Coordinates of C-alpha atoms and ligand atoms in Angstrom, one line a residue:
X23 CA 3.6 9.0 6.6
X24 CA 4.8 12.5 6.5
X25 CA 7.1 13.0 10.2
X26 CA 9.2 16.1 11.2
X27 CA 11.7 15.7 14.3
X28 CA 12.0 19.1 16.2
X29 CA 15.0 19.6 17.1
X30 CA 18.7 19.9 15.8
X31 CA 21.3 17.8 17.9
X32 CA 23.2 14.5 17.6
X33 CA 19.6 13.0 19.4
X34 CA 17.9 14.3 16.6
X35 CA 19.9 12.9 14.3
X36 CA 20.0 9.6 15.7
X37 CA 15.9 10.1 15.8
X38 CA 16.0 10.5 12.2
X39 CA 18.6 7.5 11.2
X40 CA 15.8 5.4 13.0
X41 CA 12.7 6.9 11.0
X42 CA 14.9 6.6 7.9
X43 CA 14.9 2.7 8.3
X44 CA 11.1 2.7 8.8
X45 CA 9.0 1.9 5.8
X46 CA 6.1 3.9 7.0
X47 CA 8.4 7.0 7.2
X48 CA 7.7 7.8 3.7
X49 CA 9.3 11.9 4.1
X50 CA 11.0 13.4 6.6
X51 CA 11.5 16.9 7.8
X52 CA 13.9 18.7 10.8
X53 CA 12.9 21.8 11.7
X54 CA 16.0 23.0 12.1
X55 CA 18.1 19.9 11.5
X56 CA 21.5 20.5 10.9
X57 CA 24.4 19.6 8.1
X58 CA 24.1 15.8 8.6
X59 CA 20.4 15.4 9.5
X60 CA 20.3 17.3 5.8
X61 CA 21.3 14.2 4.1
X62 CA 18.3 11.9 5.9
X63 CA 15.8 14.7 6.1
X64 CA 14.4 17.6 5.0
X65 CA 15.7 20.4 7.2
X66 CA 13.9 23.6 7.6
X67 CA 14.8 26.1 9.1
X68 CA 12.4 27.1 11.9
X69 CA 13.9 27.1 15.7
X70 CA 12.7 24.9 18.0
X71 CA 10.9 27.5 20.4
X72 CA 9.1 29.1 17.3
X73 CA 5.9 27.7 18.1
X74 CA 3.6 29.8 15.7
X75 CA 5.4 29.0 12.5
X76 CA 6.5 24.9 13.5
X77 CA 2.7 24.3 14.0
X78 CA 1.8 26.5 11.0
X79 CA 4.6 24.2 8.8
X80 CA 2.9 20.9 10.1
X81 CA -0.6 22.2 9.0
X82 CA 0.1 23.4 5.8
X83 CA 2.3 20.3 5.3
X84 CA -0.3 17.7 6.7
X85 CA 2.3 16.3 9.0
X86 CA 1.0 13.1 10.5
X87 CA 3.7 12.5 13.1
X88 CA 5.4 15.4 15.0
X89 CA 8.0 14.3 17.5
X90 CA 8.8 17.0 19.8
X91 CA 13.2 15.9 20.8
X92 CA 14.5 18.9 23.1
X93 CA 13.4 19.8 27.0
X94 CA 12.7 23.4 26.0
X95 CA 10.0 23.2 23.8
X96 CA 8.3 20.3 25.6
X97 CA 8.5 22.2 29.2
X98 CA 6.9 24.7 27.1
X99 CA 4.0 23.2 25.6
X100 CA 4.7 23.0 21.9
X101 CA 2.8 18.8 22.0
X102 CA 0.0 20.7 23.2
X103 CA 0.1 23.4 20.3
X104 CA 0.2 20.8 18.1
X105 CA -2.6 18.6 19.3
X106 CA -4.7 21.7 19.4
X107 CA -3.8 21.9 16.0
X108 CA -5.1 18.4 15.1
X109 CA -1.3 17.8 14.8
X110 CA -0.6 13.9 16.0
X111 CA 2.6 15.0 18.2
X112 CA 5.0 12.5 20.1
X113 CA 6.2 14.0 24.1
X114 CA 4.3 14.4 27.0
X115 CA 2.3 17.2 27.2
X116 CA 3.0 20.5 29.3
X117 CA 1.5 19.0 32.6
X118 CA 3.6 16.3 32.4
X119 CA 7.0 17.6 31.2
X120 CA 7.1 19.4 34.6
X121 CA 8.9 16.0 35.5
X122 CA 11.4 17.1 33.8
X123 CA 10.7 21.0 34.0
X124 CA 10.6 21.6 37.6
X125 CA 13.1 19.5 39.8
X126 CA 10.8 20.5 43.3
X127 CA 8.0 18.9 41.4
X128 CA 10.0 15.8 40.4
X129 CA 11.7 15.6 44.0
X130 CA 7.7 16.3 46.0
X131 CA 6.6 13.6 43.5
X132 CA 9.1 11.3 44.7
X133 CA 8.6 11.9 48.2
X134 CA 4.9 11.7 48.0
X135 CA 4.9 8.3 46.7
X136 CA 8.0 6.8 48.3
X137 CA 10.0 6.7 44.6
X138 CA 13.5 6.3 46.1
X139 CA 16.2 9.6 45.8
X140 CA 18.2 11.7 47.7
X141 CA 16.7 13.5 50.6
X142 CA 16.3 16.8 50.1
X143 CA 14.7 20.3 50.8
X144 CA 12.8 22.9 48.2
X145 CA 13.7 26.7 49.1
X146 CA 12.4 29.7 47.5
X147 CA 13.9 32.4 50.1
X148 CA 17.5 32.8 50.3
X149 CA 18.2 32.9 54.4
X150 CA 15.7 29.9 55.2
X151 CA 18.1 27.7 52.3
X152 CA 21.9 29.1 54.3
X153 CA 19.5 28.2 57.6
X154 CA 19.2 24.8 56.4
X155 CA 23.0 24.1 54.9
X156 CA 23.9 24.3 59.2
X157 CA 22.5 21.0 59.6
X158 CA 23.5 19.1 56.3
X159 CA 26.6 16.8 55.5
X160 CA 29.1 17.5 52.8
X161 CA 29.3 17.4 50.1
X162 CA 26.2 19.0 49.3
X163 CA 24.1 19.4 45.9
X164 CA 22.5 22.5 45.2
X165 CA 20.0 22.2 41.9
X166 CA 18.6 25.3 39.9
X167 CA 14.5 24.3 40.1
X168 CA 14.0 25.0 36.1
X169 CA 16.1 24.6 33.0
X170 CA 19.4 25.3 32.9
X171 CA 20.8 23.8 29.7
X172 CA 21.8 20.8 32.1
X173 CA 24.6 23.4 34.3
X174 CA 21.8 23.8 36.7
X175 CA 23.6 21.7 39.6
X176 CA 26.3 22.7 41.8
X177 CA 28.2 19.9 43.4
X178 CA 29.4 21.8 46.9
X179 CA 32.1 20.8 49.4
X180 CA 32.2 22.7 52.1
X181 CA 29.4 25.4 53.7
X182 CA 31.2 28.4 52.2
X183 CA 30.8 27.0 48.8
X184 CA 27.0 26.2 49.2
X185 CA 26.4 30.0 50.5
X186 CA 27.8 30.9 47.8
X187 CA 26.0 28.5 45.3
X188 CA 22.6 29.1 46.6
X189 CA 23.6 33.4 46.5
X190 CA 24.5 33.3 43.4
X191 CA 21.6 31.1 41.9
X192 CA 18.7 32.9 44.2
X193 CA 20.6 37.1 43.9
X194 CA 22.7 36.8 41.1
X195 CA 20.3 35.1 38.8
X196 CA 23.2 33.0 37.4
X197 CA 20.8 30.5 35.9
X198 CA 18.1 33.2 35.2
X199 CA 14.5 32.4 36.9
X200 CA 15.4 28.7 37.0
X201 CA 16.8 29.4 39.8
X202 CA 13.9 31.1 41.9
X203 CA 13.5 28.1 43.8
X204 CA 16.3 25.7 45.0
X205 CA 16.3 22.3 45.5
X206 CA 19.3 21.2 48.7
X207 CA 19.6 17.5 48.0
X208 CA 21.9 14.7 49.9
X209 CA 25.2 13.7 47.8
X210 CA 24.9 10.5 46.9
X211 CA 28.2 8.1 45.7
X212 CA 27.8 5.1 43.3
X213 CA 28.1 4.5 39.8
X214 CA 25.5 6.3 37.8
X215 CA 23.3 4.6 35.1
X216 CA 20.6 6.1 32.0
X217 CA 17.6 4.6 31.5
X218 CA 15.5 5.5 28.7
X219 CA 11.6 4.2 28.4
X220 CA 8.8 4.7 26.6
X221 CA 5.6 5.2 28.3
X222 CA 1.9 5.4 26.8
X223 CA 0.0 7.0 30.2
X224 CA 0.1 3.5 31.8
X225 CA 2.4 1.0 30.5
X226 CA 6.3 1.5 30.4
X227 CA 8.7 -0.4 28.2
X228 CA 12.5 0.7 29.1
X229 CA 15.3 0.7 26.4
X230 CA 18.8 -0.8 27.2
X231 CA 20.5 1.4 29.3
X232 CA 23.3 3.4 28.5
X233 CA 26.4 5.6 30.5
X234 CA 27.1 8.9 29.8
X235 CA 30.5 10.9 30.7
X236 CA 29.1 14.0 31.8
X237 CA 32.6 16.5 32.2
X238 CA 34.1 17.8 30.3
X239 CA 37.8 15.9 30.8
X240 CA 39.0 12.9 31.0
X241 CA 38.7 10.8 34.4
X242 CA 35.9 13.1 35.3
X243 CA 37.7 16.6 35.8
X244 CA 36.6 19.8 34.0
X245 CA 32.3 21.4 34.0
X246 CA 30.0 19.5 33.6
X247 CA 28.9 19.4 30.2
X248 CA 25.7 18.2 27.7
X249 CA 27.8 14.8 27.8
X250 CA 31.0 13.8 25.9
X251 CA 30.4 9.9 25.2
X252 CA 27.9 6.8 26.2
X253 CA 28.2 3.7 26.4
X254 CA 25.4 1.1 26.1
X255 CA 24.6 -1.6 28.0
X256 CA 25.4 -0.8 31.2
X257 CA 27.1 -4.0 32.6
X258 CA 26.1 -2.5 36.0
X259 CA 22.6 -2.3 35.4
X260 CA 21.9 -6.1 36.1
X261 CA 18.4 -8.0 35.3
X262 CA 18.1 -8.1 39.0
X263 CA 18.4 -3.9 39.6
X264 CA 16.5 -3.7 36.6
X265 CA 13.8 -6.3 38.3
X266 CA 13.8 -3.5 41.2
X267 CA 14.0 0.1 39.4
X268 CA 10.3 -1.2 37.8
X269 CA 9.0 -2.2 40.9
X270 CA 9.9 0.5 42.8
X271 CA 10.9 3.3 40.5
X272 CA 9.8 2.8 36.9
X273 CA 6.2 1.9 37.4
X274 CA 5.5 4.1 40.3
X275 CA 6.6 7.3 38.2
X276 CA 4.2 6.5 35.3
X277 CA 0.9 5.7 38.7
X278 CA 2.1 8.9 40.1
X279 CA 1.8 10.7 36.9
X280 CA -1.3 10.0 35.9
X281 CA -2.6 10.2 39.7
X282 CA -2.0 13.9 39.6
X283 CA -3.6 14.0 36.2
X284 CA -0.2 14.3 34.4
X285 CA -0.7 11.4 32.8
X286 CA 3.1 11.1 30.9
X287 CA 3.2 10.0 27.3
X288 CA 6.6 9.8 25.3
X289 CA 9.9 8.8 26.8
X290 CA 11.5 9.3 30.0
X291 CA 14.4 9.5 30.7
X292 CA 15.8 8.1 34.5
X293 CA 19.0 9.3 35.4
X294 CA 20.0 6.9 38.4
X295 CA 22.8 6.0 41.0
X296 CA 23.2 2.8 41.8
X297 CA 24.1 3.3 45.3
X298 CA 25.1 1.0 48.3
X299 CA 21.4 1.2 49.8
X300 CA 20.2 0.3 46.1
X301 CA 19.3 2.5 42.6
X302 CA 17.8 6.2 43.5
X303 CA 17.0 8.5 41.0
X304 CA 19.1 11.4 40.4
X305 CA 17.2 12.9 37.9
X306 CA 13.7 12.7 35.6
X307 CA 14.0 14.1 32.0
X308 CA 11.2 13.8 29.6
X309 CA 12.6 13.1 26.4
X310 CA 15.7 11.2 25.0
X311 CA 19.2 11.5 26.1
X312 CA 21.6 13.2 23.7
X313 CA 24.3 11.6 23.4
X314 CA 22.3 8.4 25.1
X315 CA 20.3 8.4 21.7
X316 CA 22.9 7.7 19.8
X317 CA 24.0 4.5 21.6
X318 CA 20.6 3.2 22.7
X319 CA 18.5 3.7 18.9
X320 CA 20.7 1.9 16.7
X321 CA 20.7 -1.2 18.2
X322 CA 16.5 -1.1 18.9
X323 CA 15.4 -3.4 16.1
X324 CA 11.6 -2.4 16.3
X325 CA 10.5 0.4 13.9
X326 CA 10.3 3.2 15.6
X327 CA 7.4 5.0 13.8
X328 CA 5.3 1.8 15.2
X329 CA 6.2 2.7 19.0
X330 CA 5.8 6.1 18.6
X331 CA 2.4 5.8 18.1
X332 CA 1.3 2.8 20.3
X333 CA 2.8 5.8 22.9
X334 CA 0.3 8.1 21.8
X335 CA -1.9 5.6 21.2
X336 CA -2.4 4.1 24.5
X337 CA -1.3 0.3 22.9
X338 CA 2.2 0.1 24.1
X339 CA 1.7 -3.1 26.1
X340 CA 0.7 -4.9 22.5
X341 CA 4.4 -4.2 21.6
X342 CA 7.5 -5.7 22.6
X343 CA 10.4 -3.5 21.8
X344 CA 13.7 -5.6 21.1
X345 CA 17.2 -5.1 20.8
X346 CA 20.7 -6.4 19.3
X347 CA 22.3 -8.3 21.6
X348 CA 25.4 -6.0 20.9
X349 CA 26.7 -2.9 22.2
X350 CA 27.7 0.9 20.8
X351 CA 29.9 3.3 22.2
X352 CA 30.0 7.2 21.2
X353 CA 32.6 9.7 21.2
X354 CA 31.6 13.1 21.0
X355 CA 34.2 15.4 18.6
X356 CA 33.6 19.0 20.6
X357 CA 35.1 22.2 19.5
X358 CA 38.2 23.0 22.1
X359 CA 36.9 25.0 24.9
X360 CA 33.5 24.1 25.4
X361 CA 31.4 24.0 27.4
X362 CA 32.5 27.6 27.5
X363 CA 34.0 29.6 24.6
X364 CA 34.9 28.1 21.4
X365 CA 35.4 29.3 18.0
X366 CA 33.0 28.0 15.2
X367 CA 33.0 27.9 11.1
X368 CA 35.9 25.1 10.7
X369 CA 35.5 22.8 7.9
X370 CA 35.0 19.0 8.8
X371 CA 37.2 16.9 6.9
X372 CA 36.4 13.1 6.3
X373 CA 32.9 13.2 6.9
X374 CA 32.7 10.7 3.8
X375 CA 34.6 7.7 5.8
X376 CA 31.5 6.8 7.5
X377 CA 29.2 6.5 3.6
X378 CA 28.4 2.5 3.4
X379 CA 30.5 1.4 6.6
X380 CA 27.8 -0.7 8.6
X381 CA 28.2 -0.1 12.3
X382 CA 29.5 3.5 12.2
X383 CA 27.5 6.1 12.6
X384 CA 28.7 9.9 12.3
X385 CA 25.6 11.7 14.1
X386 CA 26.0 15.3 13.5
X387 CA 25.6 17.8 16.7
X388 CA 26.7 21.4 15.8
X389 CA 27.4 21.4 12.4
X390 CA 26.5 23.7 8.9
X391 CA 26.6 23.4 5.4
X392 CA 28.5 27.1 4.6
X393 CA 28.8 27.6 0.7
X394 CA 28.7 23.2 0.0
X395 CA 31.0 23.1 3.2
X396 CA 30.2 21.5 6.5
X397 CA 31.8 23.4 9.2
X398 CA 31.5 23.0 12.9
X399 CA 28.8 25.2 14.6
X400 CA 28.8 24.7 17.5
X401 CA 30.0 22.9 21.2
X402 CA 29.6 19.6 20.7
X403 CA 30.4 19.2 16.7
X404 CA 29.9 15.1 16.3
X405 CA 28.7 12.1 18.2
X406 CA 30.9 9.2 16.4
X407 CA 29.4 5.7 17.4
X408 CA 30.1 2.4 16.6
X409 CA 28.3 -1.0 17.1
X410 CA 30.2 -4.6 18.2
X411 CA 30.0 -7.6 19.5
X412 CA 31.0 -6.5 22.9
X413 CA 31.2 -3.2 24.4
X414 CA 34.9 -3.5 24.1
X415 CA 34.6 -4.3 20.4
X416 CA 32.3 -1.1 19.9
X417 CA 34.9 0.6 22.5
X418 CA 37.8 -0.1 20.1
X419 CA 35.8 0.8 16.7
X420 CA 34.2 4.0 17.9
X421 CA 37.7 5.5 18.8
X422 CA 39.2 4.1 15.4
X423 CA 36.6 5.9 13.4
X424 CA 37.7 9.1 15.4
X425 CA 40.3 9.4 13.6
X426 CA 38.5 9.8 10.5
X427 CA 37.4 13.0 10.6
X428 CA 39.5 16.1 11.5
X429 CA 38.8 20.0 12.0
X430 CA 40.6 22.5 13.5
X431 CA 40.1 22.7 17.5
X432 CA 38.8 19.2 17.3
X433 CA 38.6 17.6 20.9
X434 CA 37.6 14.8 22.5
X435 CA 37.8 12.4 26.0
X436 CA 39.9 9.4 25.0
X437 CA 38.9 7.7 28.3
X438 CA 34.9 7.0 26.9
X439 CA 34.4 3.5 28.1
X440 CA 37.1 3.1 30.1
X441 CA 34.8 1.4 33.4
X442 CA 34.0 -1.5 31.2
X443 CA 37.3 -2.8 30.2
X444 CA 37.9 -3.6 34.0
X445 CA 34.4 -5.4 33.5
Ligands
AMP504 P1 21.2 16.2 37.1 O1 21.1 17.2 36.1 O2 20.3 16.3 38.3 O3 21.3 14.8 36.6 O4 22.7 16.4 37.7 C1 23.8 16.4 36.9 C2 24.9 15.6 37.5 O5 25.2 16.0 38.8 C3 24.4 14.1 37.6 O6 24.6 13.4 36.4 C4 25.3 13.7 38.7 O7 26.6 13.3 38.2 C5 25.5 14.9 39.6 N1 24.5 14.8 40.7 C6 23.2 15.3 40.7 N2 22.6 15.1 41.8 C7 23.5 14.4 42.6 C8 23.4 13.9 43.9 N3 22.4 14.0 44.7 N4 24.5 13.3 44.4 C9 25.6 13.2 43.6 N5 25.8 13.6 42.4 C10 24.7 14.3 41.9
LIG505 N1 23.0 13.1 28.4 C1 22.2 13.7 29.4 C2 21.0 14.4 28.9 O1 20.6 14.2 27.8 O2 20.4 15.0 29.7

């Protein structure tokens, strides 16, 4: 089968390793890919929001499997464009990635059907949202409705803060029209847990879970960022809160979904905290996690290619999906200074390291090949992951293989794992 992966991060990447080992993946293509992705796939280079030329490329290529990786295109339609195309694309379609797309949907969804999360209000006019923050506790969470490149959610700790929050989201436009409506939710405490599943319109199958670290510094200090390292299992996501997030949480998302005639096909993504009355979902996304990808795909031992289209096939519950009974841990490498400025255009030294060494994985994020050079081009610059017996094993290995590679400005957490050695 011919496939091209949209998209052109360390998930993508870590999408690609997987359709490399599948024998039905016969050539694949990244549209745009990056440096690494190159060496797996054939990268071209049309950006992801290009709509007219990605479903003009997998036309005149006969692509038989699109997968669709990022939010932005999915919360804008491009699985549609390509099914209207005759295109066989993997991610929900536009109806559906409003789980994602629109956090008022996701939270009204939740409330309608009793899906447990924090309580919450949806505002669209500026003096009925400060009316509301008299009567709330702190802290308090203020979320941008739409997309904001995951920056979207202010964490506020005192009223002052919030009025200025919701001001600046709902006047100054801070995360553009994303922020036209507001979503005032409860802050909730506990340890928080990914949970990545496929879903076919009816039946879910969820992949081991994974953590990420979402600031930028160690022990949790600095902005919030795309995420700087996973982890994966979860040792706090027991059988028995797994047992209850499918009762309550898993399967009720996919009956809700299809009861409003959004019926979700593709994966979904729950972001949960596992708090002291019990899991609640912070957050829907509808597609893979990046950098929960990279932890949670090298150890699922069915082929990929085959799951993917049971999704989009409707025959998910004929499969089981299976994994190593291992763990993986990844660092991200991130050029000094993000999430905000950074420079870019530093070669990446050592890259070879990782040729032939099973267990380590060098997924590329924002990287380019500039004149047979791969420089850093971007934030987040590397995802390196390794695979052991235990988490601590894979703990140990991933931070060794740091050390492999080097380029100017290079920065990392060093504290990536660091809740499971007390485990
Ligand atoms: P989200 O994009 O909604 O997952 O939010 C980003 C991060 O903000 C989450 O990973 C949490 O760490 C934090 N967060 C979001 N909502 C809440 C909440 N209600 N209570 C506490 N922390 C939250
Ligand atoms: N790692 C969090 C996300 O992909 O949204």
């Amino acid at each position: 089968m011919k496939i091209a992966v949209i998209g052109s991060g360390g998930r993508e990447h870590a999408i690609c390793y997987a359709l490399s080992k599948s024998p039905k993946a016969t050539e694949i293509y990244c549209l745009p890919g990056n440096a690494g992705i190159g060496r797996i796939a054939k990268c071209v280079d049309i950006k992801v929001m290009d709509f007219d030329n990605i479903v003009d490329f997998c036309v005149k290529n006969a692509i038989d499997l699109a997968i669709v990786a990022p939010d932005d295109p999915l919360v804008a339609g491009l699985v549609d464009r390509l099914s209207a195309a005759g295109i066989k694309a993997f991610g929900p379609e536009k109806k559906a990635a409003i789980l994602e797309g629109s956090k008022a949907f996701s939270k009204d969804l939740m409330k309608k059907y009793g899906i447990p999360t924090a309580k919450y209000e949806n505002f669209t006019e500026l003096d009925k949202a400060i009316k509301y923050l008299d009567n709330v506790d702190y802290p308090i969470v203020i979320k941008a409705d739409g997309l904001a490149l995951g920056k979207g959610v202010l964490i506020c700790k005192d009223y002052d803060e919030a009025v200025d929050a919701l001001k600046s989201m709902m006047e100054g436009k801070r995360f553009g029209d994303a922020g036209n409506t507001v979503v005032i939710e409860e802050f909730m405490t506990g340890r928080e847990v990914s949970v990545l599943s496929f879903c076919d319109g009816k039946t879910i199958k969820v992949l081991s879970s994974a953590q990420d670290h979402k600031r930028a510094k160690d022990n949790d200090e600095g902005l919030n960022t795309g995420g700087m390292g996973t982890f994966s299992p979860s040792p706090f996501y027991t059988d028995e809160i797994n047992e209850f997030c499918m009762e309550k949480i898993f399967m009720p998302t996919v009956k809700a979904m299809e009861a409003e005639g959004r019926t979700f096909k593709g994966v979904i993504f729950f972001g949960l905290m596992i708090t002291k009355d019990g899991p609640k979902v912070l957050e829907y996304n509808a597609r893979f996690g990046d950098p929960e990808a990279q932890v949670v795909l090298p150890r699922m031992k069915n082929d990929i290619v085959d799951v993917m289209l049971a999704c989009i096939d409707g025959t998910l519950d004929k499969i089981d999906i299976e994994f190593e009974d291992n763990a993986a841990v990844c660092v991200i490498l991130a050029s000094d200074g993000y999430p905000l400025s950074y420079e870019k255009g530093f070669e990446i030294k050592g890259l070879e390291k990782f040729d032939n060494k099973e267990d380590y994985y060098c997924f590329h994020a924002g990287t380019a090949l500039k004149d047979g050079v791969i420089v850093t081009n971007g934030g987040r610059v590397l995802g390196v992951t390794a695979k052991g017996n235990t988490l601590v094993e894979a703990r140990a290995k991933a931070y060794e293989a740091t050390k492999w590679v080097d380029f100017d400005n290079k920065y990392m957490r060093n504290d990536i794992g660091n809740a499971i050695l007390s485990k």
